[in-house]
GROMACS .gro file of C-alpha atoms in nm:
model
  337
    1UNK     CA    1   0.294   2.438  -0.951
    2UNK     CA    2   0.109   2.195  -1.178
    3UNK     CA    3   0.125   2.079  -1.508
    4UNK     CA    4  -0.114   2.380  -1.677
    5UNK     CA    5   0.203   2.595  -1.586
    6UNK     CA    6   0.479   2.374  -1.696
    7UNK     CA    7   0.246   2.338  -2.030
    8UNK     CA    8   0.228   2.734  -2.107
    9UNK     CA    9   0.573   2.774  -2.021
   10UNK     CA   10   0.695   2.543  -2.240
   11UNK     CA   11   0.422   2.638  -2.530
   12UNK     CA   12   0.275   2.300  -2.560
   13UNK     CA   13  -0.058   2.140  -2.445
   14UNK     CA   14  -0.114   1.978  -2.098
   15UNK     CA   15  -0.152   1.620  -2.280
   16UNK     CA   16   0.210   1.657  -2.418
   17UNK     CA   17   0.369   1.738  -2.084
   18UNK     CA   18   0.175   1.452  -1.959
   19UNK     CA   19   0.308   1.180  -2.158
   20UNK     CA   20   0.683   1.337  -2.123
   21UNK     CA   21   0.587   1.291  -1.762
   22UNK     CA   22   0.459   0.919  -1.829
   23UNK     CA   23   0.631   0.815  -2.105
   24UNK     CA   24   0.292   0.674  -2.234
   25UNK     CA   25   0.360   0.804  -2.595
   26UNK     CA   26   0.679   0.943  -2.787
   27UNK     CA   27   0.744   1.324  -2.845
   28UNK     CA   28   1.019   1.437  -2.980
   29UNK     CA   29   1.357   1.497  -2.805
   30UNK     CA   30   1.363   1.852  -2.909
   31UNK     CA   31   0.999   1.876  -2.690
   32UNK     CA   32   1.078   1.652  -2.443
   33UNK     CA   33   1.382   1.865  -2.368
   34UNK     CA   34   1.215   2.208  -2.390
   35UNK     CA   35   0.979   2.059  -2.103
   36UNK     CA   36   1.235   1.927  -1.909
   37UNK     CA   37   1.417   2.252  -1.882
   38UNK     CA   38   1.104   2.402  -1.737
   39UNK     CA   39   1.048   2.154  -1.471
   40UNK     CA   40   1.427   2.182  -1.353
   41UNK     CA   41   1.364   2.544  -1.342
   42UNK     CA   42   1.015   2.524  -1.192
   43UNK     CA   43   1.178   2.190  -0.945
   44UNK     CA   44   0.796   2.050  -1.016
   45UNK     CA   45   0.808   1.708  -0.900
   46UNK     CA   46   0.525   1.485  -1.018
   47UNK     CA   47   0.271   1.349  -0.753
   48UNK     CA   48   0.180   0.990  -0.620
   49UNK     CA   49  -0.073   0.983  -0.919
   50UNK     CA   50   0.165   1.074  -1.197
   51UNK     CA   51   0.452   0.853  -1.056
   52UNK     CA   52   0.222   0.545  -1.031
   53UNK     CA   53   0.116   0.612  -1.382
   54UNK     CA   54   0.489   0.629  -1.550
   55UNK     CA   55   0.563   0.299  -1.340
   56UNK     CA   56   0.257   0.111  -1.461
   57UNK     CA   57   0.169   0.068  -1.034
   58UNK     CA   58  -0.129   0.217  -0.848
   59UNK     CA   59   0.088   0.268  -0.535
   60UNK     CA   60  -0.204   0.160  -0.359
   61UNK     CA   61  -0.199  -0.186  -0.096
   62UNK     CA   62  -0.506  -0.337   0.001
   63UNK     CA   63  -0.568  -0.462   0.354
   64UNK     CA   64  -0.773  -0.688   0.358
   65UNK     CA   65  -0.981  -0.702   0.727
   66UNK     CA   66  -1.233  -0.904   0.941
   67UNK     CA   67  -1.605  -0.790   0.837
   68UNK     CA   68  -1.725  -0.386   0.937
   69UNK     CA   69  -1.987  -0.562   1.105
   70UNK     CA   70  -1.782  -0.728   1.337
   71UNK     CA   71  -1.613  -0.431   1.633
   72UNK     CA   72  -1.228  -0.472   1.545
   73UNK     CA   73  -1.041  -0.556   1.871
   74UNK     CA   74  -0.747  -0.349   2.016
   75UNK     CA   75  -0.531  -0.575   1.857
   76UNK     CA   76  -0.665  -0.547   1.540
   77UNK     CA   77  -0.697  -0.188   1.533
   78UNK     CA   78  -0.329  -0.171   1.623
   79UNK     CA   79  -0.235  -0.398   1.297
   80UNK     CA   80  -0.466  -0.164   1.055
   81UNK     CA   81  -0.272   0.132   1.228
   82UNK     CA   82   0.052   0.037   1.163
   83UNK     CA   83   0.007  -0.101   0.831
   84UNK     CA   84  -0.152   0.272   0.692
   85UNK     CA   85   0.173   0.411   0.876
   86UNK     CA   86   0.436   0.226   0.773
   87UNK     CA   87   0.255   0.237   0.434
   88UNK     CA   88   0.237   0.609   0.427
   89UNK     CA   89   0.635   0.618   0.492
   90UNK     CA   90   0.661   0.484   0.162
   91UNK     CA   91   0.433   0.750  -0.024
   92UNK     CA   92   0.141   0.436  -0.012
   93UNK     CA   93  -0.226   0.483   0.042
   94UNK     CA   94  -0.389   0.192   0.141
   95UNK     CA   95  -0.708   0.015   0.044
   96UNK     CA   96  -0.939  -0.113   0.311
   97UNK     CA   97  -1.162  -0.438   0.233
   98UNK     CA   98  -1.363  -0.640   0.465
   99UNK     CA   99  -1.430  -0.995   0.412
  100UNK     CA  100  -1.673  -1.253   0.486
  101UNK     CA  101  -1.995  -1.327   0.412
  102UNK     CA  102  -2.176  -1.074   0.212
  103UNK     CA  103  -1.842  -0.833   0.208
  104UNK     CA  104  -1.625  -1.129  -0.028
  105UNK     CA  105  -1.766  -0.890  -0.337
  106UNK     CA  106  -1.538  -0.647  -0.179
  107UNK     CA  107  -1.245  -0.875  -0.148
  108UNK     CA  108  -1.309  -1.002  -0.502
  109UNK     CA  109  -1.273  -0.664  -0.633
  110UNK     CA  110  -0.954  -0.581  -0.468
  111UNK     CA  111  -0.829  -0.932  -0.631
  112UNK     CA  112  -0.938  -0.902  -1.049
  113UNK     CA  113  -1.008  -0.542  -1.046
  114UNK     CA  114  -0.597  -0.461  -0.986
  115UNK     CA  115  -0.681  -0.174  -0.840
  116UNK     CA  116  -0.412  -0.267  -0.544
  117UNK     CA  117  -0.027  -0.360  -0.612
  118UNK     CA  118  -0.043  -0.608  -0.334
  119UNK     CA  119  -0.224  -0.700  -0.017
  120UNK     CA  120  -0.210  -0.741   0.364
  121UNK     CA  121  -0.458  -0.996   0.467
  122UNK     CA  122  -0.544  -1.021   0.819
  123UNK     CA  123  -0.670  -1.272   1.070
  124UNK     CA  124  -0.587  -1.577   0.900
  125UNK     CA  125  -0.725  -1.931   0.964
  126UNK     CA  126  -0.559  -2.262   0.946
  127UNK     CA  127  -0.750  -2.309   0.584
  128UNK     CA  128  -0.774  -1.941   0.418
  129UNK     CA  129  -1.025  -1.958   0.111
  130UNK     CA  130  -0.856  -1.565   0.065
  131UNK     CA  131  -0.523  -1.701   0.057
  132UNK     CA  132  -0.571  -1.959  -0.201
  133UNK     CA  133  -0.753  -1.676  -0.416
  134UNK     CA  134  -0.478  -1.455  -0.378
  135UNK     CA  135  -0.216  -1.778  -0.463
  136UNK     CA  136  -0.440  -1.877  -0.787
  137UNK     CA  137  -0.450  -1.513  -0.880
  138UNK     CA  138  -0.110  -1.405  -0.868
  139UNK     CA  139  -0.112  -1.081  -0.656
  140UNK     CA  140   0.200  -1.019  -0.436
  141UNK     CA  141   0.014  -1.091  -0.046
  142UNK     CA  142   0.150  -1.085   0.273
  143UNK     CA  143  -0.010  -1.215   0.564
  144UNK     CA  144  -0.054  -1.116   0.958
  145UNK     CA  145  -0.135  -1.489   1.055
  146UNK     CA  146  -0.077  -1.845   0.880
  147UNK     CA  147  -0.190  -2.132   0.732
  148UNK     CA  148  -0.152  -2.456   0.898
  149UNK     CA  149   0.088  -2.509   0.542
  150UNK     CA  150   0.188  -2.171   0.529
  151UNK     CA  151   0.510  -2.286   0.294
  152UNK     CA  152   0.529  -2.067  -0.025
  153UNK     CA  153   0.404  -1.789   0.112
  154UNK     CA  154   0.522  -1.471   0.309
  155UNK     CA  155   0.351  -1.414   0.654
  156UNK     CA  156   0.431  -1.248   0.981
  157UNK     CA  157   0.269  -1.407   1.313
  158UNK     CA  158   0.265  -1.441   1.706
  159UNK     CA  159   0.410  -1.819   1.789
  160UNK     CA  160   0.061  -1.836   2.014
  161UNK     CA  161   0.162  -2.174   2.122
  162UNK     CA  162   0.482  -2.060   2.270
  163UNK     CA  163   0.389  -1.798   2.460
  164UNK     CA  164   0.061  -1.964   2.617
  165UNK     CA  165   0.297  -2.206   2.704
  166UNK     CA  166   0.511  -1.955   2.861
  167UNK     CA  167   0.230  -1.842   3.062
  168UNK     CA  168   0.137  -2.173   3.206
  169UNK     CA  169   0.461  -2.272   3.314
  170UNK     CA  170   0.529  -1.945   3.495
  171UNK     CA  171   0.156  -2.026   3.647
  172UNK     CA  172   0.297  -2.342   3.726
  173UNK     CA  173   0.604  -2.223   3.858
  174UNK     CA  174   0.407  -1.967   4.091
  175UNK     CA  175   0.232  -2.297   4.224
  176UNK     CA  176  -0.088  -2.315   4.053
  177UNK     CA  177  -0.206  -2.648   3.970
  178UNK     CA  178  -0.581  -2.589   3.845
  179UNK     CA  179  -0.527  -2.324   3.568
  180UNK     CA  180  -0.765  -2.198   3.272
  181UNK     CA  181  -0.679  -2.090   2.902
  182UNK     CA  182  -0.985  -1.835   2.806
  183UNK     CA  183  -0.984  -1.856   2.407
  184UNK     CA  184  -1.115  -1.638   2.167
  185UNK     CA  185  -1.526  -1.695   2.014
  186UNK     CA  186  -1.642  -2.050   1.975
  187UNK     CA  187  -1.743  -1.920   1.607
  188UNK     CA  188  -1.436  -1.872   1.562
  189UNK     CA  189  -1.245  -2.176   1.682
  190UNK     CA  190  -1.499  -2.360   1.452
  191UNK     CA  191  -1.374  -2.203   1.176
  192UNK     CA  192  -0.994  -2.275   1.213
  193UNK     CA  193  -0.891  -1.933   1.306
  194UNK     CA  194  -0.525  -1.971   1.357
  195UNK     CA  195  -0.409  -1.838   1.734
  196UNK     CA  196  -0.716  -2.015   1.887
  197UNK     CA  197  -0.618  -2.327   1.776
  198UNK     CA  198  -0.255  -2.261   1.823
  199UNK     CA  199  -0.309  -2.134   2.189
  200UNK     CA  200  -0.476  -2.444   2.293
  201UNK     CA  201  -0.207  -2.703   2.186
  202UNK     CA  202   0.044  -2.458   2.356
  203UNK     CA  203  -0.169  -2.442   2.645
  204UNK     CA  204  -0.239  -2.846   2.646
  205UNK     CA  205   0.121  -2.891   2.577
  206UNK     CA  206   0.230  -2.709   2.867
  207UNK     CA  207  -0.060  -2.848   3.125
  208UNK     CA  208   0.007  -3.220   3.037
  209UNK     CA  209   0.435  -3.127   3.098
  210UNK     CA  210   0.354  -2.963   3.425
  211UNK     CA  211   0.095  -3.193   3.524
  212UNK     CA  212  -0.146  -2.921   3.605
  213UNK     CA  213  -0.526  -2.957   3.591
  214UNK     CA  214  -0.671  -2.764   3.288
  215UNK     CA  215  -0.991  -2.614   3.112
  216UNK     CA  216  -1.026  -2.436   2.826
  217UNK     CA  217  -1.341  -2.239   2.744
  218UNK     CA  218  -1.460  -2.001   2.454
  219UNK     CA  219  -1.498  -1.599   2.526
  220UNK     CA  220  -1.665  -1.385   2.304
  221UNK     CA  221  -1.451  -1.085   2.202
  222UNK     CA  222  -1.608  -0.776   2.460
  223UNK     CA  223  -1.641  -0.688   2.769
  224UNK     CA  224  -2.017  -0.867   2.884
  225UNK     CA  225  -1.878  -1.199   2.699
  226UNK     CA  226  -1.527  -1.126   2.937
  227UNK     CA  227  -1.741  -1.089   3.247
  228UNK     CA  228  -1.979  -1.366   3.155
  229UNK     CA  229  -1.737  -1.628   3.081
  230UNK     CA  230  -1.524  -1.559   3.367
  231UNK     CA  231  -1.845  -1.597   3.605
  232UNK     CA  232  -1.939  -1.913   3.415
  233UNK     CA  233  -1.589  -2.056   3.473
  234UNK     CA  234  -1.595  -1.976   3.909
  235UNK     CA  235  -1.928  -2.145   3.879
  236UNK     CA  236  -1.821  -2.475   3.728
  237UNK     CA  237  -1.471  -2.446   3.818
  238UNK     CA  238  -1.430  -2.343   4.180
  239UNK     CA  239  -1.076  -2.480   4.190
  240UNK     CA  240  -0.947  -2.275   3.921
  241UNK     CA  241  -0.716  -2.044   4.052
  242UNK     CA  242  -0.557  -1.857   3.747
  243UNK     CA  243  -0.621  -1.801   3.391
  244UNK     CA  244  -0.431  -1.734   3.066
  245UNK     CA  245  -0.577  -1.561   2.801
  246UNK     CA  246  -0.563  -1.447   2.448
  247UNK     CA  247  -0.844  -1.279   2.449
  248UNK     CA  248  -0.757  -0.933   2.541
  249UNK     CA  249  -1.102  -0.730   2.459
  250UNK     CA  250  -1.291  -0.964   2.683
  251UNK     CA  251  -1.038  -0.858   3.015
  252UNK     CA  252  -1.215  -0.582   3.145
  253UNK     CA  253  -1.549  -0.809   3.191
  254UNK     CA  254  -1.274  -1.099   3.355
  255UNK     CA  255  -1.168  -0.802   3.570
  256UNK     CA  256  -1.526  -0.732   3.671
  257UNK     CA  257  -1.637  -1.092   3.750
  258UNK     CA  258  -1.340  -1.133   3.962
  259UNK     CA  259  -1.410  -0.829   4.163
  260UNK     CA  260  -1.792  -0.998   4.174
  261UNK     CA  261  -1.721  -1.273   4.311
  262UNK     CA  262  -1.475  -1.130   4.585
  263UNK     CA  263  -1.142  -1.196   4.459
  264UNK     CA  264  -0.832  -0.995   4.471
  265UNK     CA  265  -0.589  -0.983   4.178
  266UNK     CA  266  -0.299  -1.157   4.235
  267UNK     CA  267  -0.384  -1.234   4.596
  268UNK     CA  268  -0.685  -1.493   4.519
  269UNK     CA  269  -0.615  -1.527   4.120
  270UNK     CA  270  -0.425  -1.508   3.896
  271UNK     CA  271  -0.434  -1.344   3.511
  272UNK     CA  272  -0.200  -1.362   3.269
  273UNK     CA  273  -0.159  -1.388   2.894
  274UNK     CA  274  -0.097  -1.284   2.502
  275UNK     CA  275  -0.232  -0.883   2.463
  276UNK     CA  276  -0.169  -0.557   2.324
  277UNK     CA  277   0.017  -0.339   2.589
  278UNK     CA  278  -0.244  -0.108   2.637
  279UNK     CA  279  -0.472  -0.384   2.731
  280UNK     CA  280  -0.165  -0.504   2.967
  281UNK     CA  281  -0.126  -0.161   3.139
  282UNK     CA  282  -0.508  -0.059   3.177
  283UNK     CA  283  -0.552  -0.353   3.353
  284UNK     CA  284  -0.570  -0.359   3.720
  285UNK     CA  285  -0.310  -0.441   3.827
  286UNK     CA  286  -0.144  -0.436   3.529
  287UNK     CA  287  -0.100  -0.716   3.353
  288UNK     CA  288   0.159  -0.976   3.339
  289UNK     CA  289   0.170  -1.083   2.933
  290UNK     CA  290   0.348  -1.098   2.633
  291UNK     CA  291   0.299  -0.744   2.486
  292UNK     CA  292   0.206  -0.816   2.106
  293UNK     CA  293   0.434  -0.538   1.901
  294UNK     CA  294   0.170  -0.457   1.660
  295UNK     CA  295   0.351  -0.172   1.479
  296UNK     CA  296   0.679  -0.369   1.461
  297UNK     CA  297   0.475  -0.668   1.262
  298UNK     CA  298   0.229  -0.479   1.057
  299UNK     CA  299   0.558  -0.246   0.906
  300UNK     CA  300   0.756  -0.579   0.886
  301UNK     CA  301   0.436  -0.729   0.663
  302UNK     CA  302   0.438  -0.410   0.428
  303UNK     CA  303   0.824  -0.452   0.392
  304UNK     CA  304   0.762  -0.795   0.248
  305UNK     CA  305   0.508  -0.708   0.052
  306UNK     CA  306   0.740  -0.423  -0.098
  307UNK     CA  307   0.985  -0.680  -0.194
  308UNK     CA  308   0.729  -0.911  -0.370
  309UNK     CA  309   0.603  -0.622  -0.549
  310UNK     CA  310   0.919  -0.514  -0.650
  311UNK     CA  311   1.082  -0.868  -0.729
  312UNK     CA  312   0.809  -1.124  -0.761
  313UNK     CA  313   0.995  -1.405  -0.786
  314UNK     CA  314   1.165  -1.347  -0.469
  315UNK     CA  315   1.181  -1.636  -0.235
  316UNK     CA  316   0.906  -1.576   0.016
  317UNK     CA  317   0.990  -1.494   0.389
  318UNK     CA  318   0.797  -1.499   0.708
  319UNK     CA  319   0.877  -1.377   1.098
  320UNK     CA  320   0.740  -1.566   1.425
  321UNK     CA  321   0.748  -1.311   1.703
  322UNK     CA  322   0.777  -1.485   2.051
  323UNK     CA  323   0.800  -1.142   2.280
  324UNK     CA  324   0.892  -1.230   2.634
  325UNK     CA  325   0.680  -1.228   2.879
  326UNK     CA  326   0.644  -0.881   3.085
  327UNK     CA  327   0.627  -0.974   3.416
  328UNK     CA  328   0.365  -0.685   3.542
  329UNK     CA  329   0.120  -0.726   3.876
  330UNK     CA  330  -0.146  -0.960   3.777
  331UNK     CA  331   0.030  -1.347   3.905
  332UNK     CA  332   0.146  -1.435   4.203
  333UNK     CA  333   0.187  -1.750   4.459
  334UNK     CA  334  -0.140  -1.935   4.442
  335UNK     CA  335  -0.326  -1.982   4.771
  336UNK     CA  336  -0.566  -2.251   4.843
  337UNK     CA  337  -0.893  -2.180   4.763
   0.00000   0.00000   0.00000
């Protein structure tokens, strides 16, 4: 049923039953009745189009992500997935923009065109040029990630530096004294991406309390960067005898330099850290980590950014996930190397 029927029914033109259904200009009562009767009889209910028309919204929500020429990890993936879900339970489509270097045209759109009601922004560093645009501009945002001032603002984000503490100290506990934090791309460290810089006070933090022995070194998000850092790291590091990581798409290379070099998993070393389950339970053995709940936070961040829309001068909120740590296969007791 569409509105050419309701129209002929009701012997008037399309336009008329479209601004009964938009309220965009005044007919008469004696019309707007004599249409109304034939959508109760017809029980015609408008679309996502119409609706977002007669409220003035486009019932759209951006998300904004890293740039298409950059592979999204597992992780990420996982966040873009349950944002279009959790958006779609609400009758939502949702907008995808990259950003960074050549793609901010993309993001500038989404923020002066209004052709979104609000935005998810992703992968946030500790100074966001996005989130200040979105702040100046006054468009309802949520964020997956935080600022290093991240007051005023509603966000949702993985307390990095408690859980790579976490990881050390049950390192620690397993006797371990020469441990490793693998961290996301130098590129990215540089430019003040959040859980890199988060991860390595928690995992300083921790190593100083425990009085371990600790390096940090920078992975490039894939498997050859996994498998090349790892190598690099039993090189220079011989003592090392366990690592935590947050770097989850650069395990599978870790897994392979291990098995290089000779060493059983947990018998030799030790792996643990922050990752997506799947990541967790593909690797072998599986994984001992802090399972990220991707689909929990990315329908959490579109339920704030439902509220802002609705109320914008609602008092912002934010969630810090700290998911305990599943203890899988991958740590045991250290053994001297």
């Amino acid at each position: 049923m569409n509105i050419g029927e309701i129209a002929r029914r009701a012997g008037v033109s399309r336009s008329t039953v479209s601004y009964v259904l938009s309220g965009k200009r005044a007919v008469s009562e004696t019309t707007r009745l004599r249409i109304q009767t034939v959508i109760d009889e017809l029980g015609y209910r408008p679309n996502a189009s119409a609706r977002a028309l007669k409220e003035g919204r486009t019932r759209t929500l951006g998300l904004v992500i890293p740039p298409a020429s950059q592979r999204l990890t597992d992780m990420q993936l996982g966040f873009v997935a349950s944002v279009v879900e959790a958006a779609a339970r609400h009758d939502l489509d949702v907008l995808l923009s990259p950003s960074g270097g050549d793609h901010d045209r993309s993001f500038e759109r989404i923020v002066t065109g209004r052709r979104v009601d609000g935005v998810v922004v992703m992968e946030i560093r500790l100074t966001d040029d996005r989130v200040s645009r979105l702040a100046t501009a006054g468009l309802p945002f949520v964020t997956i990630g935080r600022t290093a001032e991240p007051h005023g603002m509603s966000w949702i984000d993985i307390d990095y530096a408690a859980l790579i503490s976490r990881c050390v100290h049950h390192l620690a506990d397993l006797g371990h004294r020469q441990v490793a934090l693998v961290n996301r791309s130098a590129e990215l460290v540089a430019a003040g991406y959040g859980p890199s810089h988060r991860a390595l006070a928690g995992f300083r933090a921790a190593v100083d309390e425990r009085g371990l022995t600790g390096v940090d070194v920078c992975c490039g998000d894939d498997t050859a960067s996994g498998e090349a850092c790892l190598e690099r790291l039993l090189t220079t590091h011989p003592e090392v005898t366990a690592v935590a990581t947050i770097n989850e798409a650069a395990l599978p290379g870790m897994q392979r330099a291990l098995s290089g070099a000779g060493l059983s998993v947990p018998g030799d070393f030790s792996v643990t850290g922050v990752a997506a389950r799947h990541w967790a339970e593909d690797f072998h053995p599986p994984l001992t980590a802090a399972d990220v709940p991707t689909r929990q936070m990315g329908a959490e961040a579109v339920a704030l950014l439902l509220e802002l829309i609705a109320t914008p001068a609602a008092t912002p909120r934010h969630r810090l996930y700290a998911p305990p740590i599943s203890l899988r296969a991958s740590t045991g007791p250290a053994r001297p190397r």
